[in-house]
Amino acid sequence: MKPLHELTVAQIQQQLIEKKFSSREITQHYLNRIDTLNIDYNCFITVDTNGALTAADQADQAIAEGNSTPLLGVPIAHKDIFCTEGLTTTCGSKMLANFVSPYDATVVSKMKTAGAVMLGKTNMDEFAMGSSNETSFFGPVKNPWNLETVPGGSSGGSAAAVAAQLAPAATGTDTGGSIRQPAALCGITGIKPTYGRVSRYGMIAFASSLDQAGPMTKTAEDAAILLNSMSGLDYKDSTSLDTAVPDFTATLDESLAGLKIGIPKEYFDQRLDTAMADAVQASLAELEKLGAKLVDIELPNSALSVPAYYVIAPAEASSNLSRFDGVRYGYRCNEPEDLEDLYTRTRSEGFGEEVKRRILVGTYALSAGYYDAYYRKAQQIRRLIKDDFVRAFEQVDIIAGPTAPSTAFKFGAKTADPVAMYLEDIYTIAVNLAGLPAMSLPAGQLDNMPIGMQLVGNYFAEHKLLNVAHQFQLATQWHTPTPTSLKG
Amino acid sequence: MSINPEQVANTAKLAKLKINADEATEVAERITAILDLVDQMQAVDTKQVEPMANALDAVQRLRIDQANPSENAQARRAAFQTIAPATDQGLYLVPKVID
């Protein structure tokens, strides 16, 4: 039998029901691995040993009674952006280093109801602002494929935890690429659903019109299983969609014959490393062998996505993060002289450099005299970007290209140049502005480092993306290699 | 568009952040680099384009504005207050605002 940490969620589900092992056994197995290996990767900020074992025992009891829920007894990890009742939720920030939420996020409560066992909370860029995990107050996460390189961000802890087999699956959030880019850099599968598919309630807000949660897993099949439990209307989130949620696993086996895949020429421009482009082209050729047809398309406004995003996201962040004032929860500075000093010192001491920078950019863009030039203009560009996709989806079923312009880069390589770091998300950001679903899956390697392929779907077409990714993973092995650091 | 250290200081004041004098130049330079990136938008004519706030052009779902009495309201209130930096008899404490 395979070691327990090599099993997928689908295999764990099956073998728990067949009583090949108990939830307590596999949960303890993962807790032991975290205990030994987390020091190498820094994936977890908080590990909930007692909570996990209690939940595992309850799951074993339920299994013994013949009950069955979709994730019953399956260990998972949550990004530390999701509020968890009674357990610290830091959002990677000093501001919330001791924050214990009085309630669960909807994603957390839904997965609890589905029977999942939470192992702990994963590390992330502070307030999800970053593409390398280097902005975390709790130190950077290391990429299991090369400990000198970043895991991507902001859901880098979740991506590295799945890659290092410290959790079979994890949750992430994606505002500009924060599920897909770390999934690509760590060689795992991740999906950002259509905006509104998964509730944002209890998910600490960064840019509310862009934020969306999704699963990070070893396989597309596992992503479908997790997404089934995460999705659905929630009245506690005013932008949650009142749209039927299909069983995402039901269409995984559909044939790709006749599927039209759009290849945007803008995603294979000079910014993309040629060896990366070759690897993605080779994976697209695999999809052709499975019956798909490649169609050249244009997304002419895609170069404007990063500029528009760096107005909209900081503007929304500056508003969302105004709640951190040292009064009701979170960090408070010592001995404030007056109310102004309380606010200013709490925020200056509690936020890190990148968070402060984005608050300043957002505040500036929204300040008197600049609103039309920045915020309104960015919202107009946002419509042009959406219209590009709408036109493309009149011609094709899905769109494919690279997830990131390069493989994982070294620590410190982009920290001195915020704009270079922002361009890391050049292929992922447009999707958030348009609110579309998209995923990243392993599609090759360059110098032993994973390469991600991005698939973008039309609104509500997560099932199609998962179907294509699953068929690709049945035909190829790029999702199966073990990271170099685990072999020693 | 560039932003100078003085504009950074004014913006920081609006955002309730303090930028130390020795950091102001570097902060201004980095924000200027971001604004240069953002200014690529200005090359596009968007006179006829309607701004978009939500990709599905959805509007926020509103609920009826009525109180939802909860059986354990007292306990919930206490739970929210235990995580506050300073409270007293159900009130959040802040430095004195009016003498």
XYZ file of C-alpha atoms in Angstrom:
587
model
C 0.000 0.000 0.000
C 1.115 3.574 -0.755
C 2.208 5.694 2.240
C -0.833 7.571 3.593
C 0.585 10.977 2.632
C 0.761 10.009 -1.030
C -2.977 9.335 -1.282
C -5.354 11.741 -3.009
C -8.558 12.938 -1.336
C -10.543 10.576 -3.582
C -8.403 7.635 -2.437
C -8.624 8.670 1.238
C -12.426 8.914 1.007
C -12.643 5.437 -0.514
C -10.217 3.769 1.881
C -11.808 5.340 4.975
C -15.146 3.850 3.960
C -13.477 0.493 3.276
C -11.950 0.808 6.801
C -8.384 0.309 5.493
C -7.396 2.912 8.057
C -9.237 5.265 10.406
C -9.523 9.030 10.240
C -7.526 9.176 13.487
C -4.709 7.159 11.898
C -4.392 9.341 8.822
C -4.881 12.550 10.831
C -2.166 11.487 13.301
C 0.049 10.550 10.351
C -0.266 14.079 8.925
C 0.204 15.711 12.348
C 3.423 13.701 12.762
C 4.646 14.810 9.332
C 3.848 18.440 10.135
C 5.635 18.081 13.467
C 8.782 16.792 11.755
C 8.807 18.663 8.434
C 7.029 21.998 8.878
C 10.256 23.477 10.213
C 11.759 22.988 6.735
C 8.918 24.687 4.841
C 7.104 26.995 7.303
C 3.754 26.087 5.683
C 1.680 26.240 8.851
C 1.155 29.204 11.150
C -1.082 27.247 13.536
C -1.480 23.485 13.967
C -4.644 22.326 15.738
C -3.562 18.935 17.088
C -6.333 18.501 19.652
C -9.071 19.858 17.415
C -7.973 17.650 14.529
C -7.870 14.478 16.621
C -11.271 15.225 18.183
C -12.786 15.809 14.722
C -11.110 12.621 13.447
C -12.601 10.578 16.307
C -16.036 12.027 15.561
C -15.593 11.118 11.899
C -14.578 7.563 12.816
C -17.671 7.297 15.010
C -19.856 8.508 12.131
C -18.220 6.055 9.710
C -18.785 3.220 12.190
C -22.458 4.183 12.346
C -22.641 3.918 8.576
C -22.927 7.645 7.945
C -21.372 9.251 4.942
C -20.694 12.880 4.078
C -18.497 13.966 1.165
C -15.296 14.716 3.128
C -15.946 12.549 6.184
C -12.690 12.019 8.066
C -10.493 13.640 5.374
C -7.730 15.892 6.801
C -7.380 19.308 5.157
C -5.677 22.648 5.882
C -7.221 26.129 5.701
C -5.433 29.228 4.527
C -5.065 31.526 7.542
C -7.388 34.059 5.920
C -10.502 32.030 6.841
C -11.923 32.746 10.280
C -12.024 29.684 12.523
C -13.957 29.859 15.778
C -11.690 29.365 18.772
C -8.488 29.072 16.711
C -6.138 31.940 15.812
C -6.665 33.595 12.396
C -3.731 35.854 11.591
C -4.017 36.647 7.866
C -0.210 36.571 7.942
C -0.131 39.868 9.852
C 1.147 41.217 13.160
C -2.160 43.112 13.216
C -4.039 39.825 13.801
C -1.252 37.731 15.379
C -3.441 37.014 18.437
C -6.871 37.276 16.819
C -9.254 34.446 17.710
C -12.422 34.709 15.679
C -15.769 34.312 17.452
C -17.235 32.552 14.387
C -16.365 30.279 11.450
C -16.114 31.444 7.850
C -18.805 29.887 5.649
C -16.135 27.871 3.780
C -14.921 26.492 7.125
C -18.389 25.630 8.406
C -19.409 24.034 5.100
C -16.327 21.833 5.041
C -16.861 20.933 8.704
C -20.407 19.903 7.852
C -19.004 17.807 5.002
C -16.900 15.973 7.603
C -13.448 17.423 6.871
C -10.842 17.374 9.650
C -8.900 20.641 9.904
C -5.178 20.093 10.576
C -4.354 23.781 10.955
C -3.952 27.145 9.270
C -1.488 27.808 6.477
C 0.971 30.650 6.027
C 0.331 33.401 3.485
C 1.431 36.827 2.322
C 0.216 39.493 4.759
C -3.467 40.186 4.029
C -2.965 38.143 0.824
C -0.862 40.949 -0.675
C 2.049 39.291 -2.409
C 3.135 36.758 -4.995
C 5.993 35.114 -3.106
C 4.942 34.650 0.535
C 7.771 36.955 1.555
C 5.410 39.529 3.122
C 4.166 37.161 5.849
C 4.761 38.390 9.407
C 5.480 34.738 10.241
C 8.363 34.391 7.779
C 8.393 33.115 4.222
C 7.243 29.659 3.124
C 9.850 27.631 1.237
C 9.132 25.898 -2.042
C 9.432 22.107 -1.527
C 10.973 21.793 -5.016
C 13.907 24.040 -4.095
C 14.205 25.470 -0.608
C 15.983 28.570 -1.933
C 12.978 29.584 -4.006
C 9.593 31.087 -3.195
C 6.400 29.002 -3.250
C 4.444 31.833 -4.906
C 1.664 33.687 -3.191
C -0.400 34.632 -1.571
C -1.663 31.074 -0.837
C 1.951 29.824 -0.680
C 1.535 27.951 2.599
C -1.396 25.960 1.221
C 0.427 25.202 -2.051
C 3.649 24.139 -0.311
C 1.716 22.061 2.278
C 0.048 20.039 -0.495
C 3.308 19.740 -2.480
C 5.283 18.662 0.611
C 2.499 16.200 1.501
C 1.783 17.881 4.847
C -1.921 17.968 3.904
C -3.748 16.112 1.141
C -5.623 19.289 0.205
C -6.000 22.883 1.333
C -8.115 25.954 0.775
C -6.809 29.134 -0.823
C -8.050 32.503 -1.982
C -7.366 34.270 -5.260
C -7.662 38.042 -5.780
C -5.180 38.362 -8.661
C -3.722 34.869 -8.980
C -3.156 33.837 -5.353
C -4.421 30.260 -5.868
C -3.164 29.677 -9.420
C 0.351 31.156 -9.260
C 1.471 29.286 -6.091
C -0.193 26.120 -7.460
C 1.934 26.542 -10.607
C 5.163 27.230 -8.712
C 4.640 24.276 -6.340
C 3.427 21.778 -8.953
C -0.117 21.279 -7.677
C -3.673 21.845 -8.959
C -5.767 24.849 -7.921
C -9.004 26.424 -9.092
C -10.424 29.910 -8.650
C -14.176 29.646 -9.221
C -16.499 32.196 -10.843
C -16.783 35.316 -8.644
C -19.663 34.665 -6.226
C -19.579 30.850 -6.478
C -17.969 30.460 -3.024
C -19.038 32.626 -0.067
C -16.661 35.346 1.143
C -18.258 35.427 4.619
C -15.557 35.113 7.261
C -12.786 35.343 4.661
C -10.734 38.394 5.625
C -11.327 40.938 2.865
C -8.584 42.242 0.576
C -10.352 43.479 -2.599
C -13.994 42.532 -2.255
C -14.945 42.717 -5.947
C -12.114 40.308 -6.853
C -11.630 37.945 -3.862
C -12.701 34.353 -4.402
C -11.891 31.143 -2.505
C -11.101 27.761 -3.993
C -9.395 24.410 -3.402
C -5.688 23.527 -3.823
C -5.115 19.830 -4.371
C -2.990 17.087 -5.915
C -5.461 16.409 -8.728
C -8.368 17.936 -10.628
C -10.603 15.170 -9.293
C -9.793 16.251 -5.717
C -10.430 19.889 -6.647
C -13.893 18.876 -7.915
C -14.611 16.998 -4.666
C -13.596 19.969 -2.492
C -15.361 22.535 -4.666
C -18.607 20.577 -4.271
C -18.424 21.192 -0.531
C -17.231 24.812 -0.701
C -19.723 26.257 -3.221
C -23.232 27.611 -2.902
C -25.469 30.557 -2.091
C -24.865 32.226 1.267
C -27.066 35.097 2.419
C -24.259 36.278 4.679
C -22.295 37.320 1.546
C -24.221 39.933 -0.429
C -22.415 39.029 -3.680
C -22.882 35.270 -3.289
C -24.551 33.883 -6.434
C -28.023 32.395 -6.430
C -27.073 29.837 -9.079
C -27.433 26.072 -8.967
C -24.208 24.248 -8.079
C -23.642 21.151 -10.231
C -21.845 18.034 -8.996
C -18.382 18.952 -10.290
C -17.290 15.302 -10.221
C -20.149 14.171 -12.494
C -18.616 15.515 -15.723
C -14.942 14.662 -15.120
C -15.060 11.692 -17.478
C -16.537 13.507 -20.483
C -14.584 13.231 -23.713
C -12.628 16.232 -24.984
C -13.456 15.391 -28.612
C -14.385 18.581 -30.450
C -13.501 20.863 -27.507
C -12.310 24.220 -28.805
C -9.389 25.679 -26.823
C -8.514 29.321 -27.442
C -4.815 30.206 -27.390
C -4.376 33.951 -26.768
C -1.318 35.236 -28.596
C -0.878 37.847 -25.839
C -0.129 35.043 -23.331
C 2.844 33.856 -25.383
C 4.507 37.247 -25.760
C 8.112 38.224 -25.113
C 7.572 38.249 -21.345
C 7.283 34.470 -21.351
C 10.460 32.436 -21.046
C 10.834 30.454 -24.319
C 11.439 27.151 -22.521
C 8.242 27.802 -20.534
C 6.362 28.503 -23.747
C 7.652 25.249 -25.275
C 6.520 23.255 -22.229
C 3.030 24.769 -22.284
C 2.822 24.154 -26.056
C 3.748 20.510 -25.468
C 0.907 20.178 -22.955
C -1.494 21.831 -25.379
C -0.410 19.238 -27.961
C -1.418 16.554 -25.414
C -4.873 18.103 -25.229
C -5.020 18.007 -29.039
C -4.274 14.279 -28.922
C -7.287 13.922 -26.624
C -9.503 15.403 -29.338
C -9.384 19.123 -28.553
C -8.919 21.692 -31.287
C -6.595 24.669 -30.733
C -7.860 28.020 -32.017
C -5.812 31.248 -32.123
C -7.608 34.068 -30.332
C -6.882 37.626 -29.239
C -7.355 39.311 -25.869
C -6.170 42.753 -27.029
C -6.630 44.566 -23.709
C -4.893 41.978 -21.543
C -1.767 44.139 -21.098
C -3.978 46.659 -19.299
C -5.057 44.165 -16.652
C -2.087 44.734 -14.308
C -2.421 48.568 -14.419
C -6.208 48.408 -13.810
C -5.788 45.857 -11.042
C -3.227 48.013 -9.203
C -5.847 50.729 -8.900
C -8.905 48.620 -8.104
C -7.284 46.193 -5.648
C -5.423 48.813 -3.556
C -8.466 51.129 -3.600
C -10.720 48.387 -2.233
C -7.991 47.288 0.188
C -7.559 50.806 1.569
C -11.263 50.831 2.360
C -11.422 47.253 3.723
C -8.357 47.652 5.922
C -9.647 50.836 7.537
C -11.410 48.516 10.027
C -8.068 47.760 11.702
C -8.025 50.624 14.175
C -7.003 49.010 17.473
C -10.461 49.407 19.022
C -12.548 46.256 18.615
C -10.019 43.485 17.909
C -6.473 42.877 16.796
C -3.281 44.733 17.609
C -3.292 47.954 19.661
C -0.237 50.147 20.203
C 1.008 50.703 23.746
C -0.164 53.743 25.714
C -1.756 55.863 22.990
C -1.672 59.575 23.729
C -5.011 60.290 22.073
C -7.399 58.760 19.540
C -5.384 59.944 16.537
C -2.231 58.429 18.019
C -4.117 55.190 18.752
C -5.213 54.827 15.120
C -1.973 55.938 13.508
C 0.475 54.068 15.689
C -1.648 50.883 15.776
C -1.785 50.812 11.986
C 1.844 51.849 11.436
C 3.129 49.205 13.861
C 0.612 46.498 12.926
C 0.871 46.520 9.119
C 3.916 45.449 7.105
C 5.592 47.438 4.336
C 3.704 46.034 1.324
C 0.319 46.391 3.018
C 1.072 50.013 3.895
C 2.220 50.667 0.340
C -1.030 49.338 -1.111
C -3.132 51.291 1.387
C -1.257 54.443 0.324
C -1.731 53.736 -3.400
C -5.430 53.026 -2.850
C -5.963 56.075 -0.663
C -4.196 58.260 -3.236
C -6.252 56.822 -6.135
C -9.497 57.514 -4.270
C -8.527 60.939 -2.946
C -10.129 64.167 -4.125
C -9.230 65.076 -7.704
C -7.896 61.649 -8.705
C -11.024 59.464 -8.631
C -11.898 59.864 -12.330
C -8.309 59.495 -13.536
C -7.707 56.334 -11.546
C -10.672 54.459 -10.085
C -13.277 55.267 -12.726
C -10.733 54.727 -15.516
C -9.742 51.346 -14.053
C -13.402 50.285 -13.917
C -13.785 51.249 -17.581
C -10.687 49.227 -18.500
C -12.162 46.390 -16.460
C -15.167 46.316 -18.785
C -12.906 46.275 -21.878
C -11.060 43.286 -20.413
C -14.317 41.469 -19.697
C -15.583 42.223 -23.231
C -12.410 40.639 -24.685
C -13.246 37.404 -22.877
C -16.936 37.548 -23.835
C -15.924 37.826 -27.525
C -13.394 34.987 -27.153
C -15.986 32.665 -25.599
C -18.216 33.160 -28.650
C -15.499 31.254 -30.554
C -14.074 28.766 -28.041
C -15.061 26.609 -25.032
C -12.052 27.323 -22.843
C -8.853 29.398 -23.034
C -5.408 28.008 -22.204
C -1.926 29.398 -21.646
C 0.805 29.666 -19.013
C -0.092 30.464 -15.379
C 3.067 32.426 -14.564
C 5.852 33.929 -16.713
C 8.585 31.812 -15.067
C 9.145 28.985 -12.596
C 9.752 29.738 -8.888
C 12.270 32.516 -8.334
C 14.839 32.964 -5.548
C 14.021 34.684 -2.250
C 14.714 38.401 -2.452
C 14.806 38.467 -6.269
C 11.831 40.819 -6.572
C 11.340 42.293 -3.098
C 13.086 45.597 -3.889
C 10.954 46.185 -6.985
C 7.207 46.039 -6.320
C 6.359 46.427 -10.026
C 8.493 43.374 -10.980
C 6.627 41.401 -8.305
C 3.246 42.638 -9.600
C 4.089 41.439 -13.127
C 4.360 37.904 -11.745
C 0.543 37.845 -12.009
C 0.379 39.138 -15.587
C -1.452 36.055 -16.913
C -3.787 35.595 -13.953
C -5.100 39.067 -13.068
C -7.404 39.613 -16.062
C -9.464 36.610 -14.967
C -10.202 38.203 -11.569
C -11.159 41.512 -13.174
C -13.575 39.626 -15.445
C -14.858 37.397 -12.596
C -14.265 34.214 -14.609
C -13.294 30.767 -13.294
C -9.734 29.590 -13.973
C -7.363 26.914 -12.781
C -3.705 25.985 -12.832
C -2.420 22.447 -13.249
C 1.097 21.022 -13.483
C 2.093 20.849 -17.151
C 5.828 20.262 -17.332
C 9.125 21.020 -15.659
C 12.059 23.285 -16.335
C 15.325 22.473 -14.528
C 13.379 20.218 -12.137
C 10.968 23.033 -11.227
C 7.235 22.734 -11.971
C 5.467 24.710 -14.702
C 1.769 25.504 -14.512
C -0.748 25.626 -17.338
C -3.724 27.909 -16.858
C -7.212 27.051 -18.116
C -9.844 29.818 -18.165
C -13.548 29.047 -18.499
C -16.697 30.961 -19.228
C -18.894 32.045 -16.293
C -20.047 29.013 -14.229
C -17.954 26.609 -16.364
C -15.813 25.244 -13.510
C -17.073 21.761 -14.424
C -15.586 22.139 -17.933
C -12.179 23.235 -16.596
C -12.122 20.346 -14.123
C -13.160 17.926 -16.889
C -10.317 19.087 -19.172
C -7.784 19.032 -16.324
C -8.889 15.553 -15.210
C -8.608 14.149 -18.733
C -5.161 15.747 -19.064
C -4.097 14.168 -15.767
C -5.351 10.734 -16.872
C -3.173 11.025 -19.995
C -0.046 12.597 -18.453
C 2.014 12.325 -15.268
C 3.015 15.943 -14.561
C 0.877 16.018 -11.391
C 2.601 13.000 -9.827
C 6.344 13.731 -9.321
C 7.516 14.221 -5.736
C 9.416 17.425 -4.864
C 13.168 17.080 -4.655
C 13.356 18.064 -0.959
C 11.162 15.094 0.037
C 13.448 12.537 -1.543
C 16.495 13.105 0.668
C 2.491 60.669 -12.701
C 4.994 61.067 -9.902
C 4.229 61.560 -6.240
C 6.570 63.557 -4.003
C 7.393 62.916 -0.333
C 5.026 65.706 0.725
C 2.082 64.115 -1.136
C 3.010 60.771 0.432
C 2.832 62.384 3.869
C -0.603 63.881 3.115
C -1.918 60.561 1.799
C -0.506 58.744 4.833
C -2.375 61.178 7.076
C -5.645 60.336 5.300
C -4.916 56.612 5.699
C -3.931 56.996 9.378
C -0.404 55.768 8.701
C 2.865 57.328 9.719
C 5.755 57.432 7.262
C 9.039 58.343 8.944
C 10.955 61.202 7.364
C 13.926 58.972 6.554
C 11.651 56.575 4.585
C 9.605 59.198 2.750
C 11.826 59.482 -0.329
C 12.038 55.733 -0.898
C 8.288 55.282 -0.331
C 7.615 58.090 -2.826
C 9.919 56.494 -5.413
C 8.291 53.089 -5.117
C 4.774 54.501 -5.288
C 5.801 56.588 -8.300
C 6.933 53.368 -10.044
C 3.486 51.859 -9.333
C 1.717 54.990 -10.612
C 3.849 54.841 -13.789
C 2.607 51.286 -14.327
C -0.972 52.350 -13.651
C -0.676 55.293 -16.055
C -0.542 52.882 -19.015
C -4.349 53.032 -18.732
C -4.374 56.669 -19.787
C -3.366 55.767 -23.371
C -6.757 54.107 -23.936
C -9.828 56.076 -24.991
C -12.626 54.992 -22.664
C -15.075 57.882 -23.227
C -17.811 55.538 -24.424
C -17.152 52.766 -21.875
C -19.454 52.254 -18.912
C -17.454 51.599 -15.682
C -17.824 48.044 -14.358
C -17.949 47.264 -10.629
C -19.164 43.668 -10.838
C -18.289 41.275 -13.633
C -21.800 39.834 -13.760
C -23.301 43.324 -13.429
C -25.002 42.014 -10.301
C -26.275 44.376 -7.646
C -25.903 43.756 -3.953
C -28.610 41.696 -2.379
C -30.114 43.655 0.516
C -31.934 42.262 3.519
C -34.808 43.822 5.387
C -33.509 46.292 7.945
C -34.796 44.650 11.091
C -33.199 43.404 14.261
C -32.649 39.670 14.491
C -32.949 38.857 18.170
C -30.764 35.950 19.098
C -31.323 33.700 22.115
C -27.702 33.910 23.144
C -27.213 37.592 22.317
C -25.499 38.242 25.650
C -23.067 35.390 25.144
C -22.303 36.508 21.572
C -21.705 40.051 22.750
C -19.342 38.755 25.417
C -17.526 36.632 22.820
C -16.966 39.676 20.635
C -15.791 41.741 23.585
C -13.277 39.217 24.866
C -11.162 39.751 21.730
C -11.099 43.545 22.097
C -7.898 45.203 23.367
C -9.770 47.074 26.143
C -13.386 46.929 27.329
C -15.300 47.874 30.447
C -18.880 46.892 31.318
C -19.749 46.164 27.708
C -18.075 49.249 26.285
C -15.004 49.472 24.049
C -12.407 51.710 25.649
C -10.489 54.333 23.655
C -8.379 57.318 24.792
C -10.395 60.306 25.950
C -11.648 62.337 22.958
C -13.277 65.336 24.739
C -11.906 66.869 27.935
